[in-house]
Amino acid sequence: MDYADFHRRSLTERDAFWSEQAQLVDWHTPPTQICDYSNPPFAKWFVGGTTNLCHNAVDRHLATRPDQAALIFVSTETGIERTYSFRELHAEVQRMAATLLGLGVKQGDRVLIYMPMIPEAAFAMLACARIGAIHSVVFGGFASVSLASRIDDAEPTVIVSADAGSRGGKVVAYKPLLDEAIKLAVHKPAKVLMVDRGLSPFDRVEGRDEDYATWRDGQADTVVPCAWLDSTHPSYTLYTSGTTGKPKGVQRDTGGYAVALAASMKYIYLGNAGETYFSTSDIGWVVGHSYIVYGPLIAGMATIMYEGLPIRPDAAIWWSLVEKYKVTSMFSAPTAVRVLKKQDPAALKKHDLSSLRALFLAGEPLDEPTAQWISDALGRPIIDNYWQTETGWPILSLCNGVEKAVSKFGSPGKAVYGYDVKLIDEGTGEELKGANQKGVVVIEGPLPPGCMQTVWRDDERFVKTYWTRVRGKVVDGVQQPDRHLYSTFDWGVRDADGYYFILGRTDDVINVAGHRLGTREIEESLSSHASVAEVAVVGVADQLKGQVAMAFVVLKDASRAATPEGALALEGELMKVVDNQLGAVARPSRVRFISALPKTRSGKMLRRVIQAICEGRDPGDLSTVEDPTAVQQIRELFAAR
Ligand code: ATP
Ligand code: MG
């Protein structure tokens, strides 16, 4: 089918289009209205319908594929590898659901999940969905303060946790962090349900802490039916990554999410029932929600849940899993690819990857050299896709399940069906309709199914943060309705073929003597120099020019900048690269060399932290920074000035 038609129809015949997609999932009661947009920018999808995410992910497959693998758990940290069939998953989810009910969880209650990548985490998410409790997964890497603020926001009845996680063979005890967080939080959960992996002994709080093994043992054949929930019933809340500031609590529905995921598995991720999906993300992130747990299972696929590093025991580990489980679709992040890039590419070639239809990458910009490197190393198609925690599934991608499309490295592709993506001039608010014009990436409302309903308990923040209202014009004496535009806060450009290129966050647009430049453009230019492994560019306030670009470079071989003369010579070379490619206005005022960049645990560059230090401001919350030495090095460079 012609993709342009498919996309157009998703917008011009919205209800008919989504009504067809709704057939991809089971409904207990079919919806009576496809989209209620009577109160913009709030959109309600599949109104009047009742369904259940857990039913669609688990129960409905029992009739056709009970003994097929559903969840494949692989931990290179503990050496455990175990496959759960749909039948076994069904039993485990019911045991967890019965336990939560036994602990007093009711429909609409929140359950906070603070867990490592173990099967019980997925059981807990699905169990919540089953009984209509709202889960709020907090990434296991977060320490007490971040966790406490999320406890206070979600106000959970029960917290499900585990004794410990493990990273690179090092046990990370969770229970002391959780105890401390509960102490710090104003809200106190009634119960804490502990999964004891036997990794790290912990203290139990009398009357509050419960042992999951004991609860589970008591209910071998428990039956807990799925609660039929309104399509608009919230399924979960999840925070954005906090790259640009205070994280936002995203609230997602039930029916719209099920339909959006089912359709994306078909049209974007090329997943069919009976096949195997492998996403290397973590359940603490949106990718983990959509494409480790719900998406693949809704599609009737086996999903691999992996605990461990990409390079341990060696750089071949992921690819050995692709071969062993005949993975057809794989999903990872550019940051993981950059980790692999530092390894011998031969490790990626050791295994038979012929089952793999494509490797999907998302979460941050995928620069062309990195895309080219992984494409050459794997010999399989690489598909970039762009989205946000807020949307829950891709905004930009290639929909190869609709029509085969060619990748353009550096671009996450075209607007995905259901998304009315536009570019807006930041200054005038005018839509940029021509090719190659730079602007803010916005989505005209309503957002398609599966996207955020609101900010948890804060409708006003949802409207104020994301939406701009554009007054309707009078056409032939008729007042046109107002339009509502959702801002992604990303800056981009679209080429003549409709492919978008993300140029950076709107915060990362710098204004040098009146010229607007995306930090990403300067980063890409610097990356093309053979010595550069990674680079971050930030705009720093400057009295003369308004802002200047400051570049921080990690070299492939640090010895090139080991002496002051070497560093100066290389700095000059790099500036020349930018001069030649983008022009002198884009030339960074300084290029500094460091051994690591400040990133979040999910690999997102914390430019706001770098920028704050460069401008002598307080960088704020550093608890999400993966490698504190990166921050230290930048501080030292600036103290030494
Ligand atoms: P916060 O909103 O709290 O500052 P965040 O935006 O990093 O955090 P996420 O929702 O995890 O939180 O990330 C979405 C953002 O990641 C996008 O808005 C975009 O900036 C970036 N991004 C995601 N995928 C891509 C991609 N394929 N190419 C370029 N950028 C991407
Ligand atoms: Mg964001």
XYZ file of C-alpha atoms in Angstrom, residues 187-456:
270
model
C 3.304 9.329 51.658
C 3.816 5.918 53.269
C 2.799 2.780 51.359
C 0.729 0.288 53.356
C 2.793 -2.660 52.150
C 6.123 -3.431 50.526
C 6.219 -6.696 48.603
C 9.744 -8.069 48.424
C 11.131 -10.462 45.847
C 14.186 -12.026 47.438
C 16.735 -13.026 44.812
C 19.199 -14.036 47.484
C 21.715 -11.468 46.291
C 21.762 -9.127 49.262
C 20.400 -9.821 52.775
C 17.987 -7.128 53.969
C 16.077 -5.968 57.022
C 12.313 -6.363 57.090
C 9.977 -3.795 58.565
C 7.477 -5.618 60.755
C 3.866 -5.310 59.544
C 4.853 -3.539 56.328
C 7.206 -5.805 54.391
C 5.843 -8.960 52.819
C 7.707 -11.836 51.250
C 6.585 -12.651 47.720
C 7.803 -16.262 47.767
C 5.491 -16.971 50.708
C 2.480 -15.337 49.057
C 3.172 -17.097 45.775
C 3.540 -20.541 47.336
C 0.082 -20.314 48.806
C -1.689 -20.020 45.467
C -0.564 -22.562 42.940
C -3.773 -22.531 40.886
C -5.210 -19.149 41.726
C -7.659 -17.725 39.237
C -7.892 -13.957 39.020
C -10.096 -12.820 36.130
C -9.208 -9.738 34.103
C -11.120 -6.636 35.170
C -12.930 -5.124 32.180
C -11.809 -1.535 32.232
C -12.975 1.530 30.382
C -10.716 2.249 27.454
C -9.811 5.551 29.124
C -8.929 3.956 32.480
C -5.306 4.924 33.303
C -2.982 1.953 32.930
C 0.158 3.555 34.234
C 2.149 6.644 35.025
C 5.777 7.046 34.077
C 8.251 9.874 34.281
C 10.126 11.379 31.359
C 13.894 11.003 31.550
C 14.575 14.428 33.036
C 17.092 15.400 30.372
C 15.881 18.967 30.205
C 14.703 19.518 33.770
C 12.156 18.275 36.259
C 10.636 15.006 34.961
C 6.966 15.025 33.964
C 4.561 12.288 35.120
C 3.041 10.851 31.958
C -0.382 9.181 32.334
C -1.433 6.594 29.774
C -4.844 5.025 29.044
C -5.786 1.374 28.443
C -7.609 0.884 25.142
C -5.789 3.480 23.076
C -2.446 2.128 24.240
C -3.378 -1.462 23.363
C -4.446 -0.471 19.862
C -1.456 1.815 19.261
C 0.990 -0.901 20.299
C -0.723 -3.635 18.301
C -0.675 -1.461 15.176
C 2.950 -0.423 15.688
C 4.051 -4.046 15.974
C 2.518 -4.664 12.591
C 3.400 -1.541 10.627
C 6.665 -0.390 12.215
C 8.346 -3.241 14.096
C 7.437 -6.018 11.653
C 6.553 -8.447 14.423
C 4.322 -11.478 13.900
C 2.832 -13.895 16.412
C 5.167 -16.782 17.115
C 8.338 -14.767 16.479
C 10.814 -13.323 18.976
C 11.354 -9.684 19.899
C 14.399 -8.414 21.766
C 14.502 -4.949 23.243
C 17.615 -4.157 25.251
C 15.964 -1.318 27.187
C 14.860 -1.427 30.833
C 11.346 -1.647 32.255
C 12.103 1.679 33.971
C 11.842 3.491 30.620
C 9.006 3.890 28.182
C 10.654 1.567 25.652
C 10.595 -1.129 28.307
C 6.872 -0.596 28.892
C 5.902 -0.518 25.240
C 8.415 -2.866 23.673
C 9.677 -5.279 26.299
C 6.388 -5.969 28.042
C 3.174 -4.926 26.313
C 3.838 -4.562 22.569
C 5.477 -7.899 21.765
C 3.119 -9.849 24.032
C 0.039 -8.189 22.554
C 1.385 -9.289 19.167
C 1.707 -12.887 20.430
C 5.491 -12.773 20.254
C 8.083 -14.043 22.678
C 9.901 -11.161 24.342
C 13.439 -11.324 25.662
C 14.075 -9.641 28.991
C 17.802 -9.158 29.454
C 19.609 -8.290 32.659
C 23.228 -7.386 32.065
C 25.628 -5.286 30.042
C 25.989 -5.368 26.248
C 29.666 -6.342 26.496
C 29.711 -8.883 29.277
C 30.907 -11.636 29.109
C 31.852 -10.175 25.716
C 30.571 -7.997 22.893
C 28.938 -11.003 21.211
C 26.376 -11.650 23.962
C 23.370 -9.899 22.397
C 24.087 -11.378 18.987
C 24.389 -14.845 20.453
C 20.854 -14.359 21.825
C 19.631 -13.233 18.406
C 20.976 -16.468 16.953
C 19.798 -18.725 19.762
C 16.234 -17.416 19.962
C 15.933 -16.488 16.264
C 15.125 -12.887 17.089
C 13.261 -11.219 14.228
C 13.079 -7.640 15.539
C 15.560 -6.015 17.854
C 15.304 -2.647 19.576
C 18.180 -0.783 21.187
C 19.590 2.713 21.647
C 22.378 4.605 19.909
C 24.244 4.776 23.214
C 24.505 0.969 23.287
C 25.793 0.986 19.730
C 28.456 3.497 20.740
C 29.521 1.139 23.514
C 29.835 -1.679 20.989
C 31.725 0.596 18.630
C 34.618 0.618 21.061
C 34.788 -3.203 20.758
C 36.114 -5.423 17.993
C 33.471 -5.535 15.214
C 34.398 -9.185 14.646
C 32.405 -10.032 17.792
C 29.234 -8.933 16.007
C 29.965 -11.139 13.041
C 30.457 -14.380 14.990
C 26.767 -15.255 15.017
C 24.113 -16.055 12.489
C 21.867 -12.991 12.394
C 19.823 -14.067 9.391
C 16.587 -14.211 11.432
C 16.838 -10.480 12.160
C 14.618 -8.326 9.935
C 15.885 -5.068 11.390
C 17.563 -3.360 14.298
C 15.498 -0.429 15.557
C 17.234 2.366 17.427
C 15.633 5.188 19.396
C 16.063 7.488 22.352
C 18.582 9.994 21.054
C 19.951 11.160 17.758
C 21.518 8.426 15.672
C 24.324 10.121 13.830
C 25.205 8.950 10.380
C 28.662 7.486 11.166
C 27.215 5.400 14.017
C 24.333 4.192 11.840
C 26.784 3.296 9.087
C 29.087 1.483 11.508
C 26.388 -0.752 12.993
C 24.874 -1.339 9.579
C 28.232 -2.558 8.252
C 28.950 -4.593 11.376
C 25.603 -6.424 11.359
C 24.741 -6.467 7.695
C 21.082 -6.010 8.657
C 18.735 -3.029 8.113
C 19.006 -0.265 10.727
C 15.835 1.712 11.423
C 15.934 4.881 13.484
C 12.707 5.893 15.189
C 11.899 9.063 17.054
C 9.433 9.356 19.913
C 9.006 10.394 23.528
C 7.855 8.995 26.852
C 4.817 11.189 26.282
C 3.784 9.477 23.046
C 4.527 5.881 24.048
C 5.251 4.819 20.450
C 6.967 6.330 17.398
C 6.189 9.779 15.991
C 8.701 9.439 13.168
C 9.847 6.200 11.625
C 9.671 4.108 8.519
C 6.525 2.021 8.281
C 7.971 -0.905 6.376
C 4.930 -2.956 7.312
C 2.835 -0.657 5.113
C 5.244 -0.011 2.284
C 8.951 -0.756 1.968
C 10.946 2.411 2.434
C 14.611 3.297 2.211
C 16.454 4.518 5.302
C 18.326 7.782 5.096
C 20.998 7.615 7.756
C 20.735 10.552 10.113
C 16.948 10.706 9.699
C 14.373 8.816 11.802
C 12.103 8.827 8.766
C 8.674 10.222 8.043
C 5.644 11.168 10.115
C 4.020 8.006 11.429
C 0.304 7.388 10.671
C -1.937 9.071 13.217
C 0.536 11.907 13.819
C -0.109 15.224 12.105
C 3.500 16.376 12.374
C 4.362 19.956 11.462
C 7.290 22.321 11.670
C 6.671 25.712 13.178
C 8.788 28.837 13.044
C 9.660 29.519 16.651
C 9.599 33.264 16.207
C 6.407 33.798 14.216
C 4.481 30.614 15.005
C 3.889 30.131 11.275
C 3.867 26.656 9.807
C 6.896 25.936 7.615
C 5.549 24.073 4.632
C 8.577 24.074 2.353
C 11.454 21.643 2.290
C 14.623 22.174 4.308
C 13.244 24.848 6.624
C 14.205 24.515 10.285
C 11.565 24.714 12.962
C 10.035 23.252 16.085
C 8.516 19.806 15.621
C 4.867 19.941 16.693
C 1.894 17.609 16.416
C -1.529 18.996 15.680
C -4.099 17.602 18.100
C -5.640 15.238 18.801
C -2.632 13.093 19.626
C -3.241 9.569 18.289
C -4.198 6.633 20.543
C -1.583 5.510 23.063
C -0.179 8.965 23.733
C -0.278 10.602 27.144
C -3.739 11.489 28.454
C -2.481 14.163 30.794
C 0.163 14.838 33.428
C -0.774 12.679 36.404
